[in-house]
Amino acid sequence: MRDVMETFRPSAVVMQCGTDSLSGDRLGCFNLSMQGHAACVEFMKSFNVPLFCLGGGGYTIRNVARTWAYETAVLLGEKLDPSLPYNDYYDFFGPEYTLDVPASNMTNMNTRQQLEQLCSEIHEHLHCIPHAPSVQMQQVPRDWPGESEESDNLPIFCFYFEEALQSVQEAAVANCTTLVTAGVLQISQILSRIIADGEFYYGDEVAYEGDEYEYEQDESELITQEDYWTLISRYFDEHGLVRQQIDSFNNFIENTLQEIIDENPNIVMEKTIQGNQNQDVIKRYHIGFGQVYISKPLAREKEGSNHLLYPQEA
């Protein structure tokens, strides 16, 4: 990472701090200790650039809470007592009741030779790609749309704005919130450029002078920054911040999952066995998949009763 930072020289770092790499995670298969996990955060902090730490995986909940509490303290330069104070969730952290996730005695399959070879390959790859400041983003020069009755004499951002607005309207009619969100974000980006560049007016009455253009509209039609935020606020007031995530998941369950099955509806498996007179016999098994449905998860007790299974119990 030191080579990466020297090559790209970022002005900020976004660090994903998922904890499914910790020892004892119910889904992960790694063996990091909490101290080792936090050492990665402390190392990235040492570069003294703005560091934005995100959550992520982690399926042994008590260890997720331990690690993120500890790493928050690392980021703030604070030290925490390893003994946990008594609280409403104290029993979840037994039997040790400490702020620690130690590594187990799992065999380390990563040899030093393999790790050094991997670091060497990364170092070589970094020499073959553009380095700072060449990787910095540059403003793209303005372009103009092709001539047509609708777009003639319109600045490019007006043209894109109309296209994005039409996409949002079509997605709204189709009740597809995910596409509506994408369209609104596209509109917000266009509007932010308009506001950053100065004034923008509705309409297409434009007087050109070489590559420059001047607007001849009433100032009452000026789009302001307040209008920009009003548009965004109205959308999120109506749909909320996570509506597109829920709709995306529901679309996967209701449509995409079945489409995946329909792409491979039949599976054929063959098995060779020895038959009479030492002749091989091939047995062929056909498995077909039809309509997929997903029900609520249930847990079956020993006495045979069923009850709904919730995330905290799972």
PDB file of N, CA, C and O in Angstrom, residues 206-281:
ATOM      1  N   VAL A 206     -30.752  31.551 -28.224  1.00  0.00           N
ATOM      2  CA  VAL A 206     -29.335  31.755 -27.941  1.00  0.00           C
ATOM      3  C   VAL A 206     -28.713  32.552 -29.085  1.00  0.00           C
ATOM      4  O   VAL A 206     -28.923  32.245 -30.254  1.00  0.00           O
ATOM      5  N   ALA A 207     -27.951  33.581 -28.742  1.00  0.00           N
ATOM      6  CA  ALA A 207     -27.238  34.363 -29.746  1.00  0.00           C
ATOM      7  C   ALA A 207     -25.780  33.947 -29.724  1.00  0.00           C
ATOM      8  O   ALA A 207     -25.127  34.033 -28.695  1.00  0.00           O
ATOM      9  N   TYR A 208     -25.242  33.444 -30.840  1.00  0.00           N
ATOM     10  CA  TYR A 208     -23.875  32.934 -30.903  1.00  0.00           C
ATOM     11  C   TYR A 208     -22.922  34.004 -31.421  1.00  0.00           C
ATOM     12  O   TYR A 208     -23.256  34.804 -32.268  1.00  0.00           O
ATOM     13  N   GLU A 209     -21.729  33.956 -30.885  1.00  0.00           N
ATOM     14  CA  GLU A 209     -20.666  34.822 -31.379  1.00  0.00           C
ATOM     15  C   GLU A 209     -19.392  34.006 -31.363  1.00  0.00           C
ATOM     16  O   GLU A 209     -18.714  33.889 -30.351  1.00  0.00           O
ATOM     17  N   GLY A 210     -19.072  33.364 -32.488  1.00  0.00           N
ATOM     18  CA  GLY A 210     -17.946  32.437 -32.521  1.00  0.00           C
ATOM     19  C   GLY A 210     -18.309  31.199 -31.705  1.00  0.00           C
ATOM     20  O   GLY A 210     -19.340  30.582 -31.910  1.00  0.00           O
ATOM     21  N   ASP A 211     -17.418  30.818 -30.748  1.00  0.00           N
ATOM     22  CA  ASP A 211     -17.682  29.689 -29.870  1.00  0.00           C
ATOM     23  C   ASP A 211     -18.419  30.097 -28.605  1.00  0.00           C
ATOM     24  O   ASP A 211     -18.680  29.271 -27.740  1.00  0.00           O
ATOM     25  N   GLU A 212     -18.687  31.374 -28.437  1.00  0.00           N
ATOM     26  CA  GLU A 212     -19.372  31.857 -27.246  1.00  0.00           C
ATOM     27  C   GLU A 212     -20.866  31.956 -27.515  1.00  0.00           C
ATOM     28  O   GLU A 212     -21.315  32.047 -28.652  1.00  0.00           O
ATOM     29  N   TYR A 213     -21.632  31.937 -26.469  1.00  0.00           N
ATOM     30  CA  TYR A 213     -23.063  32.105 -26.616  1.00  0.00           C
ATOM     31  C   TYR A 213     -23.564  32.979 -25.472  1.00  0.00           C
ATOM     32  O   TYR A 213     -23.030  32.978 -24.379  1.00  0.00           O
ATOM     33  N   GLU A 214     -24.626  33.719 -25.741  1.00  0.00           N
ATOM     34  CA  GLU A 214     -25.225  34.577 -24.731  1.00  0.00           C
ATOM     35  C   GLU A 214     -26.710  34.290 -24.673  1.00  0.00           C
ATOM     36  O   GLU A 214     -27.351  34.005 -25.685  1.00  0.00           O
ATOM     37  N   TYR A 215     -27.259  34.347 -23.463  1.00  0.00           N
ATOM     38  CA  TYR A 215     -28.659  34.059 -23.274  1.00  0.00           C
ATOM     39  C   TYR A 215     -29.468  35.361 -23.325  1.00  0.00           C
ATOM     40  O   TYR A 215     -29.046  36.379 -22.799  1.00  0.00           O
ATOM     41  N   GLU A 216     -30.640  35.275 -23.940  1.00  0.00           N
ATOM     42  CA  GLU A 216     -31.484  36.448 -24.067  1.00  0.00           C
ATOM     43  C   GLU A 216     -32.836  36.187 -23.413  1.00  0.00           C
ATOM     44  O   GLU A 216     -33.893  36.365 -24.010  1.00  0.00           O
ATOM     45  N   GLN A 217     -32.809  35.719 -22.185  1.00  0.00           N
ATOM     46  CA  GLN A 217     -34.049  35.390 -21.488  1.00  0.00           C
ATOM     47  C   GLN A 217     -34.217  36.275 -20.268  1.00  0.00           C
ATOM     48  O   GLN A 217     -33.274  36.892 -19.773  1.00  0.00           O
ATOM     49  N   ASP A 218     -35.439  36.278 -19.783  1.00  0.00           N
ATOM     50  CA  ASP A 218     -35.764  37.026 -18.576  1.00  0.00           C
ATOM     51  C   ASP A 218     -35.067  36.384 -17.383  1.00  0.00           C
ATOM     52  O   ASP A 218     -35.023  35.158 -17.256  1.00  0.00           O
ATOM     53  N   GLU A 219     -34.524  37.204 -16.485  1.00  0.00           N
ATOM     54  CA  GLU A 219     -33.828  36.657 -15.312  1.00  0.00           C
ATOM     55  C   GLU A 219     -34.764  35.895 -14.393  1.00  0.00           C
ATOM     56  O   GLU A 219     -34.317  35.124 -13.550  1.00  0.00           O
ATOM     57  N   SER A 220     -36.072  36.079 -14.529  1.00  0.00           N
ATOM     58  CA  SER A 220     -37.013  35.336 -13.698  1.00  0.00           C
ATOM     59  C   SER A 220     -37.002  33.850 -14.027  1.00  0.00           C
ATOM     60  O   SER A 220     -37.480  33.036 -13.243  1.00  0.00           O
ATOM     61  N   GLU A 221     -36.447  33.471 -15.202  1.00  0.00           N
ATOM     62  CA  GLU A 221     -36.382  32.077 -15.595  1.00  0.00           C
ATOM     63  C   GLU A 221     -35.058  31.422 -15.228  1.00  0.00           C
ATOM     64  O   GLU A 221     -34.764  30.314 -15.655  1.00  0.00           O
ATOM     65  N   LEU A 222     -34.252  32.086 -14.458  1.00  0.00           N
ATOM     66  CA  LEU A 222     -32.941  31.568 -14.070  1.00  0.00           C
ATOM     67  C   LEU A 222     -33.087  30.370 -13.129  1.00  0.00           C
ATOM     68  O   LEU A 222     -33.863  30.392 -12.186  1.00  0.00           O
ATOM     69  N   ILE A 223     -32.356  29.288 -13.409  1.00  0.00           N
ATOM     70  CA  ILE A 223     -32.295  28.143 -12.500  1.00  0.00           C
ATOM     71  C   ILE A 223     -31.249  28.446 -11.443  1.00  0.00           C
ATOM     72  O   ILE A 223     -30.083  28.683 -11.755  1.00  0.00           O
ATOM     73  N   THR A 224     -31.648  28.411 -10.193  1.00  0.00           N
ATOM     74  CA  THR A 224     -30.752  28.710  -9.088  1.00  0.00           C
ATOM     75  C   THR A 224     -30.354  27.434  -8.362  1.00  0.00           C
ATOM     76  O   THR A 224     -30.917  26.361  -8.598  1.00  0.00           O
ATOM     77  N   GLN A 225     -29.413  27.580  -7.462  1.00  0.00           N
ATOM     78  CA  GLN A 225     -29.002  26.432  -6.659  1.00  0.00           C
ATOM     79  C   GLN A 225     -30.144  25.943  -5.778  1.00  0.00           C
ATOM     80  O   GLN A 225     -30.254  24.743  -5.485  1.00  0.00           O
ATOM     81  N   GLU A 226     -31.011  26.852  -5.381  1.00  0.00           N
ATOM     82  CA  GLU A 226     -32.173  26.465  -4.573  1.00  0.00           C
ATOM     83  C   GLU A 226     -33.091  25.529  -5.364  1.00  0.00           C
ATOM     84  O   GLU A 226     -33.620  24.547  -4.816  1.00  0.00           O
ATOM     85  N   ASP A 227     -33.270  25.820  -6.675  1.00  0.00           N
ATOM     86  CA  ASP A 227     -34.077  24.938  -7.517  1.00  0.00           C
ATOM     87  C   ASP A 227     -33.455  23.552  -7.621  1.00  0.00           C
ATOM     88  O   ASP A 227     -34.147  22.530  -7.616  1.00  0.00           O
ATOM     89  N   TYR A 228     -32.143  23.534  -7.716  1.00  0.00           N
ATOM     90  CA  TYR A 228     -31.405  22.266  -7.819  1.00  0.00           C
ATOM     91  C   TYR A 228     -31.669  21.380  -6.599  1.00  0.00           C
ATOM     92  O   TYR A 228     -32.022  20.208  -6.707  1.00  0.00           O
ATOM     93  N   TRP A 229     -31.562  21.958  -5.416  1.00  0.00           N
ATOM     94  CA  TRP A 229     -31.766  21.165  -4.203  1.00  0.00           C
ATOM     95  C   TRP A 229     -33.238  20.840  -3.990  1.00  0.00           C
ATOM     96  O   TRP A 229     -33.571  19.808  -3.403  1.00  0.00           O
ATOM     97  N   THR A 230     -34.128  21.710  -4.462  1.00  0.00           N
ATOM     98  CA  THR A 230     -35.553  21.422  -4.350  1.00  0.00           C
ATOM     99  C   THR A 230     -35.911  20.161  -5.120  1.00  0.00           C
ATOM    100  O   THR A 230     -36.664  19.297  -4.640  1.00  0.00           O
ATOM    101  N   LEU A 231     -35.361  20.018  -6.327  1.00  0.00           N
ATOM    102  CA  LEU A 231     -35.611  18.835  -7.140  1.00  0.00           C
ATOM    103  C   LEU A 231     -35.145  17.570  -6.435  1.00  0.00           C
ATOM    104  O   LEU A 231     -35.886  16.577  -6.344  1.00  0.00           O
ATOM    105  N   ILE A 232     -33.932  17.594  -5.928  1.00  0.00           N
ATOM    106  CA  ILE A 232     -33.391  16.409  -5.250  1.00  0.00           C
ATOM    107  C   ILE A 232     -34.165  16.111  -3.977  1.00  0.00           C
ATOM    108  O   ILE A 232     -34.510  14.955  -3.689  1.00  0.00           O
ATOM    109  N   SER A 233     -34.454  17.142  -3.190  1.00  0.00           N
ATOM    110  CA  SER A 233     -35.144  16.943  -1.909  1.00  0.00           C
ATOM    111  C   SER A 233     -36.528  16.354  -2.112  1.00  0.00           C
ATOM    112  O   SER A 233     -36.964  15.474  -1.356  1.00  0.00           O
ATOM    113  N   ARG A 234     -37.231  16.835  -3.130  1.00  0.00           N
ATOM    114  CA  ARG A 234     -38.583  16.323  -3.372  1.00  0.00           C
ATOM    115  C   ARG A 234     -38.568  14.835  -3.688  1.00  0.00           C
ATOM    116  O   ARG A 234     -39.436  14.075  -3.246  1.00  0.00           O
ATOM    117  N   TYR A 235     -37.588  14.429  -4.479  1.00  0.00           N
ATOM    118  CA  TYR A 235     -37.521  13.009  -4.827  1.00  0.00           C
ATOM    119  C   TYR A 235     -37.283  12.153  -3.588  1.00  0.00           C
ATOM    120  O   TYR A 235     -37.989  11.169  -3.352  1.00  0.00           O
ATOM    121  N   PHE A 236     -36.290  12.521  -2.775  1.00  0.00           N
ATOM    122  CA  PHE A 236     -35.970  11.699  -1.614  1.00  0.00           C
ATOM    123  C   PHE A 236     -37.012  11.821  -0.516  1.00  0.00           C
ATOM    124  O   PHE A 236     -37.181  10.897   0.281  1.00  0.00           O
ATOM    125  N   ASP A 237     -37.736  12.940  -0.456  1.00  0.00           N
ATOM    126  CA  ASP A 237     -38.834  13.040   0.498  1.00  0.00           C
ATOM    127  C   ASP A 237     -39.929  12.041   0.163  1.00  0.00           C
ATOM    128  O   ASP A 237     -40.577  11.485   1.055  1.00  0.00           O
ATOM    129  N   GLU A 238     -40.124  11.805  -1.112  1.00  0.00           N
ATOM    130  CA  GLU A 238     -41.176  10.889  -1.544  1.00  0.00           C
ATOM    131  C   GLU A 238     -40.747   9.433  -1.481  1.00  0.00           C
ATOM    132  O   GLU A 238     -41.517   8.564  -1.078  1.00  0.00           O
ATOM    133  N   HIS A 239     -39.494   9.159  -1.863  1.00  0.00           N
ATOM    134  CA  HIS A 239     -39.050   7.770  -1.985  1.00  0.00           C
ATOM    135  C   HIS A 239     -38.094   7.322  -0.885  1.00  0.00           C
ATOM    136  O   HIS A 239     -37.866   6.113  -0.746  1.00  0.00           O
ATOM    137  N   GLY A 240     -37.536   8.245  -0.117  1.00  0.00           N
ATOM    138  CA  GLY A 240     -36.589   7.849   0.911  1.00  0.00           C
ATOM    139  C   GLY A 240     -35.213   7.561   0.350  1.00  0.00           C
ATOM    140  O   GLY A 240     -34.993   7.594  -0.869  1.00  0.00           O
ATOM    141  N   LEU A 241     -34.258   7.233   1.237  1.00  0.00           N
ATOM    142  CA  LEU A 241     -32.869   7.043   0.834  1.00  0.00           C
ATOM    143  C   LEU A 241     -32.561   5.616   0.393  1.00  0.00           C
ATOM    144  O   LEU A 241     -31.585   5.377  -0.308  1.00  0.00           O
ATOM    145  N   VAL A 242     -33.370   4.645   0.804  1.00  0.00           N
ATOM    146  CA  VAL A 242     -33.038   3.243   0.525  1.00  0.00           C
ATOM    147  C   VAL A 242     -34.089   2.571  -0.351  1.00  0.00           C
ATOM    148  O   VAL A 242     -34.068   1.355  -0.517  1.00  0.00           O
ATOM    149  N   ARG A 243     -35.000   3.346  -0.899  1.00  0.00           N
ATOM    150  CA  ARG A 243     -36.059   2.747  -1.712  1.00  0.00           C
ATOM    151  C   ARG A 243     -35.475   1.976  -2.892  1.00  0.00           C
ATOM    152  O   ARG A 243     -35.955   0.883  -3.237  1.00  0.00           O
ATOM    153  N   GLN A 244     -34.439   2.542  -3.548  1.00  0.00           N
ATOM    154  CA  GLN A 244     -33.878   1.867  -4.711  1.00  0.00           C
ATOM    155  C   GLN A 244     -33.229   0.546  -4.327  1.00  0.00           C
ATOM    156  O   GLN A 244     -33.228  -0.411  -5.110  1.00  0.00           O
ATOM    157  N   GLN A 245     -32.685   0.459  -3.093  1.00  0.00           N
ATOM    158  CA  GLN A 245     -32.087  -0.801  -2.644  1.00  0.00           C
ATOM    159  C   GLN A 245     -33.165  -1.865  -2.453  1.00  0.00           C
ATOM    160  O   GLN A 245     -32.998  -3.025  -2.842  1.00  0.00           O
ATOM    161  N   ILE A 246     -34.273  -1.479  -1.841  1.00  0.00           N
ATOM    162  CA  ILE A 246     -35.363  -2.429  -1.604  1.00  0.00           C
ATOM    163  C   ILE A 246     -35.969  -2.883  -2.927  1.00  0.00           C
ATOM    164  O   ILE A 246     -36.217  -4.075  -3.141  1.00  0.00           O
ATOM    165  N   ASP A 247     -36.210  -1.927  -3.833  1.00  0.00           N
ATOM    166  CA  ASP A 247     -36.788  -2.286  -5.124  1.00  0.00           C
ATOM    167  C   ASP A 247     -35.849  -3.186  -5.924  1.00  0.00           C
ATOM    168  O   ASP A 247     -36.291  -4.097  -6.625  1.00  0.00           O
ATOM    169  N   SER A 248     -34.549  -2.921  -5.823  1.00  0.00           N
ATOM    170  CA  SER A 248     -33.574  -3.749  -6.535  1.00  0.00           C
ATOM    171  C   SER A 248     -33.606  -5.179  -6.009  1.00  0.00           C
ATOM    172  O   SER A 248     -33.580  -6.148  -6.775  1.00  0.00           O
ATOM    173  N   PHE A 249     -33.696  -5.334  -4.677  1.00  0.00           N
ATOM    174  CA  PHE A 249     -33.750  -6.678  -4.086  1.00  0.00           C
ATOM    175  C   PHE A 249     -35.044  -7.384  -4.478  1.00  0.00           C
ATOM    176  O   PHE A 249     -35.040  -8.562  -4.853  1.00  0.00           O
ATOM    177  N   ASN A 250     -36.167  -6.662  -4.399  1.00  0.00           N
ATOM    178  CA  ASN A 250     -37.447  -7.266  -4.765  1.00  0.00           C
ATOM    179  C   ASN A 250     -37.454  -7.681  -6.236  1.00  0.00           C
ATOM    180  O   ASN A 250     -37.994  -8.740  -6.580  1.00  0.00           O
ATOM    181  N   ASN A 251     -36.846  -6.877  -7.096  1.00  0.00           N
ATOM    182  CA  ASN A 251     -36.787  -7.235  -8.511  1.00  0.00           C
ATOM    183  C   ASN A 251     -35.945  -8.489  -8.725  1.00  0.00           C
ATOM    184  O   ASN A 251     -36.267  -9.330  -9.569  1.00  0.00           O
ATOM    185  N   PHE A 252     -34.876  -8.628  -7.944  1.00  0.00           N
ATOM    186  CA  PHE A 252     -34.057  -9.836  -8.042  1.00  0.00           C
ATOM    187  C   PHE A 252     -34.864 -11.069  -7.628  1.00  0.00           C
ATOM    188  O   PHE A 252     -34.823 -12.108  -8.305  1.00  0.00           O
ATOM    189  N   ILE A 253     -35.602 -10.970  -6.518  1.00  0.00           N
ATOM    190  CA  ILE A 253     -36.379 -12.109  -6.029  1.00  0.00           C
ATOM    191  C   ILE A 253     -37.509 -12.448  -6.986  1.00  0.00           C
ATOM    192  O   ILE A 253     -37.765 -13.622  -7.295  1.00  0.00           O
ATOM    193  N   GLU A 254     -38.210 -11.429  -7.492  1.00  0.00           N
ATOM    194  CA  GLU A 254     -39.410 -11.661  -8.286  1.00  0.00           C
ATOM    195  C   GLU A 254     -39.106 -11.972  -9.756  1.00  0.00           C
ATOM    196  O   GLU A 254     -39.882 -12.685 -10.393  1.00  0.00           O
ATOM    197  N   ASN A 255     -38.002 -11.458 -10.297  1.00  0.00           N
ATOM    198  CA  ASN A 255     -37.751 -11.602 -11.731  1.00  0.00           C
ATOM    199  C   ASN A 255     -36.399 -12.224 -12.059  1.00  0.00           C
ATOM    200  O   ASN A 255     -36.315 -13.245 -12.738  1.00  0.00           O
ATOM    201  N   THR A 256     -35.323 -11.589 -11.570  1.00  0.00           N
ATOM    202  CA  THR A 256     -33.980 -11.988 -11.989  1.00  0.00           C
ATOM    203  C   THR A 256     -33.650 -13.417 -11.593  1.00  0.00           C
ATOM    204  O   THR A 256     -33.019 -14.162 -12.361  1.00  0.00           O
ATOM    205  N   LEU A 257     -34.068 -13.831 -10.400  1.00  0.00           N
ATOM    206  CA  LEU A 257     -33.774 -15.183  -9.935  1.00  0.00           C
ATOM    207  C   LEU A 257     -34.362 -16.230 -10.878  1.00  0.00           C
ATOM    208  O   LEU A 257     -33.705 -17.215 -11.237  1.00  0.00           O
ATOM    209  N   GLN A 258     -35.598 -15.998 -11.324  1.00  0.00           N
ATOM    210  CA  GLN A 258     -36.230 -16.925 -12.256  1.00  0.00           C
ATOM    211  C   GLN A 258     -35.525 -16.890 -13.610  1.00  0.00           C
ATOM    212  O   GLN A 258     -35.380 -17.930 -14.271  1.00  0.00           O
ATOM    213  N   GLU A 259     -35.077 -15.706 -14.037  1.00  0.00           N
ATOM    214  CA  GLU A 259     -34.372 -15.604 -15.316  1.00  0.00           C
ATOM    215  C   GLU A 259     -33.076 -16.408 -15.291  1.00  0.00           C
ATOM    216  O   GLU A 259     -32.698 -17.026 -16.291  1.00  0.00           O
ATOM    217  N   ILE A 260     -32.382 -16.392 -14.151  1.00  0.00           N
ATOM    218  CA  ILE A 260     -31.146 -17.180 -14.029  1.00  0.00           C
ATOM    219  C   ILE A 260     -31.444 -18.670 -14.167  1.00  0.00           C
ATOM    220  O   ILE A 260     -30.731 -19.418 -14.853  1.00  0.00           O
ATOM    221  N   ILE A 261     -32.520 -19.125 -13.514  1.00  0.00           N
ATOM    222  CA  ILE A 261     -32.900 -20.538 -13.606  1.00  0.00           C
ATOM    223  C   ILE A 261     -33.318 -20.893 -15.027  1.00  0.00           C
ATOM    224  O   ILE A 261     -32.966 -21.956 -15.556  1.00  0.00           O
ATOM    225  N   ASP A 262     -34.057 -19.993 -15.676  1.00  0.00           N
ATOM    226  CA  ASP A 262     -34.535 -20.270 -17.037  1.00  0.00           C
ATOM    227  C   ASP A 262     -33.392 -20.392 -18.031  1.00  0.00           C
ATOM    228  O   ASP A 262     -33.529 -21.056 -19.067  1.00  0.00           O
ATOM    229  N   GLU A 263     -32.259 -19.749 -17.760  1.00  0.00           N
ATOM    230  CA  GLU A 263     -31.117 -19.854 -18.665  1.00  0.00           C
ATOM    231  C   GLU A 263     -30.526 -21.260 -18.670  1.00  0.00           C
ATOM    232  O   GLU A 263     -29.956 -21.703 -19.669  1.00  0.00           O
ATOM    233  N   ASN A 264     -30.632 -21.967 -17.540  1.00  0.00           N
ATOM    234  CA  ASN A 264     -30.121 -23.342 -17.437  1.00  0.00           C
ATOM    235  C   ASN A 264     -31.172 -24.211 -16.748  1.00  0.00           C
ATOM    236  O   ASN A 264     -30.981 -24.644 -15.596  1.00  0.00           O
ATOM    237  N   PRO A 265     -32.288 -24.484 -17.425  1.00  0.00           N
ATOM    238  CA  PRO A 265     -33.385 -25.191 -16.754  1.00  0.00           C
ATOM    239  C   PRO A 265     -33.120 -26.669 -16.535  1.00  0.00           C
ATOM    240  O   PRO A 265     -33.751 -27.293 -15.680  1.00  0.00           O
ATOM    241  N   ASN A 266     -32.220 -27.259 -17.325  1.00  0.00           N
ATOM    242  CA  ASN A 266     -31.969 -28.701 -17.231  1.00  0.00           C
ATOM    243  C   ASN A 266     -30.491 -28.981 -17.011  1.00  0.00           C
ATOM    244  O   ASN A 266     -29.626 -28.349 -17.622  1.00  0.00           O
ATOM    245  N   ILE A 267     -30.221 -29.911 -16.125  1.00  0.00           N
ATOM    246  CA  ILE A 267     -28.858 -30.349 -15.853  1.00  0.00           C
ATOM    247  C   ILE A 267     -28.785 -31.856 -16.098  1.00  0.00           C
ATOM    248  O   ILE A 267     -29.653 -32.609 -15.640  1.00  0.00           O
ATOM    249  N   VAL A 268     -27.781 -32.290 -16.839  1.00  0.00           N
ATOM    250  CA  VAL A 268     -27.592 -33.706 -17.129  1.00  0.00           C
ATOM    251  C   VAL A 268     -26.294 -34.162 -16.475  1.00  0.00           C
ATOM    252  O   VAL A 268     -25.240 -33.558 -16.681  1.00  0.00           O
ATOM    253  N   MET A 269     -26.392 -35.225 -15.671  1.00  0.00           N
ATOM    254  CA  MET A 269     -25.212 -35.794 -15.010  1.00  0.00           C
ATOM    255  C   MET A 269     -25.059 -37.248 -15.443  1.00  0.00           C
ATOM    256  O   MET A 269     -26.048 -37.979 -15.566  1.00  0.00           O
ATOM    257  N   GLU A 270     -23.831 -37.650 -15.690  1.00  0.00           N
ATOM    258  CA  GLU A 270     -23.551 -39.011 -16.123  1.00  0.00           C
ATOM    259  C   GLU A 270     -22.622 -39.703 -15.138  1.00  0.00           C
ATOM    260  O   GLU A 270     -21.712 -39.078 -14.590  1.00  0.00           O
ATOM    261  N   LYS A 271     -22.885 -40.986 -14.937  1.00  0.00           N
ATOM    262  CA  LYS A 271     -22.062 -41.788 -14.036  1.00  0.00           C
ATOM    263  C   LYS A 271     -21.786 -43.137 -14.697  1.00  0.00           C
ATOM    264  O   LYS A 271     -22.714 -43.806 -15.176  1.00  0.00           O
ATOM    265  N   THR A 272     -20.505 -43.491 -14.768  1.00  0.00           N
ATOM    266  CA  THR A 272     -20.116 -44.761 -15.388  1.00  0.00           C
ATOM    267  C   THR A 272     -19.947 -45.824 -14.315  1.00  0.00           C
ATOM    268  O   THR A 272     -19.215 -45.637 -13.341  1.00  0.00           O
ATOM    269  N   ILE A 273     -20.666 -46.945 -14.485  1.00  0.00           N
ATOM    270  CA  ILE A 273     -20.564 -48.057 -13.540  1.00  0.00           C
ATOM    271  C   ILE A 273     -20.258 -49.329 -14.318  1.00  0.00           C
ATOM    272  O   ILE A 273     -20.505 -49.431 -15.525  1.00  0.00           O
ATOM    273  N   GLN A 274     -19.726 -50.308 -13.613  1.00  0.00           N
ATOM    274  CA  GLN A 274     -19.357 -51.562 -14.267  1.00  0.00           C
ATOM    275  C   GLN A 274     -20.574 -52.483 -14.302  1.00  0.00           C
ATOM    276  O   GLN A 274     -21.185 -52.776 -13.275  1.00  0.00           O
ATOM    277  N   GLY A 275     -20.936 -52.941 -15.503  1.00  0.00           N
ATOM    278  CA  GLY A 275     -22.084 -53.813 -15.652  1.00  0.00           C
ATOM    279  C   GLY A 275     -21.680 -55.258 -15.832  1.00  0.00           C
ATOM    280  O   GLY A 275     -20.571 -55.670 -15.484  1.00  0.00           O
ATOM    281  N   ASN A 276     -22.601 -56.037 -16.376  1.00  0.00           N
ATOM    282  CA  ASN A 276     -22.317 -57.458 -16.618  1.00  0.00           C
ATOM    283  C   ASN A 276     -21.269 -57.630 -17.704  1.00  0.00           C
ATOM    284  O   ASN A 276     -21.138 -56.803 -18.609  1.00  0.00           O
ATOM    285  N   GLN A 277     -20.528 -58.728 -17.621  1.00  0.00           N
ATOM    286  CA  GLN A 277     -19.495 -59.077 -18.599  1.00  0.00           C
ATOM    287  C   GLN A 277     -18.458 -57.961 -18.753  1.00  0.00           C
ATOM    288  O   GLN A 277     -17.947 -57.694 -19.828  1.00  0.00           O
ATOM    289  N   ASN A 278     -18.181 -57.318 -17.616  1.00  0.00           N
ATOM    290  CA  ASN A 278     -17.146 -56.278 -17.545  1.00  0.00           C
ATOM    291  C   ASN A 278     -17.381 -55.134 -18.546  1.00  0.00           C
ATOM    292  O   ASN A 278     -16.436 -54.526 -19.041  1.00  0.00           O
ATOM    293  N   GLN A 279     -18.627 -54.884 -18.863  1.00  0.00           N
ATOM    294  CA  GLN A 279     -18.952 -53.787 -19.757  1.00  0.00           C
ATOM    295  C   GLN A 279     -19.419 -52.581 -18.930  1.00  0.00           C
ATOM    296  O   GLN A 279     -20.223 -52.736 -18.011  1.00  0.00           O
ATOM    297  N   ASP A 280     -18.890 -51.438 -19.309  1.00  0.00           N
ATOM    298  CA  ASP A 280     -19.262 -50.221 -18.593  1.00  0.00           C
ATOM    299  C   ASP A 280     -20.663 -49.781 -18.998  1.00  0.00           C
ATOM    300  O   ASP A 280     -21.044 -49.858 -20.177  1.00  0.00           O
ATOM    301  N   VAL A 281     -21.403 -49.350 -18.012  1.00  0.00           N
ATOM    302  CA  VAL A 281     -22.753 -48.845 -18.248  1.00  0.00           C
ATOM    303  C   VAL A 281     -22.798 -47.390 -17.797  1.00  0.00           C
ATOM    304  O   VAL A 281     -22.334 -47.057 -16.708  1.00  0.00           O
TER     305      VAL A 281
END
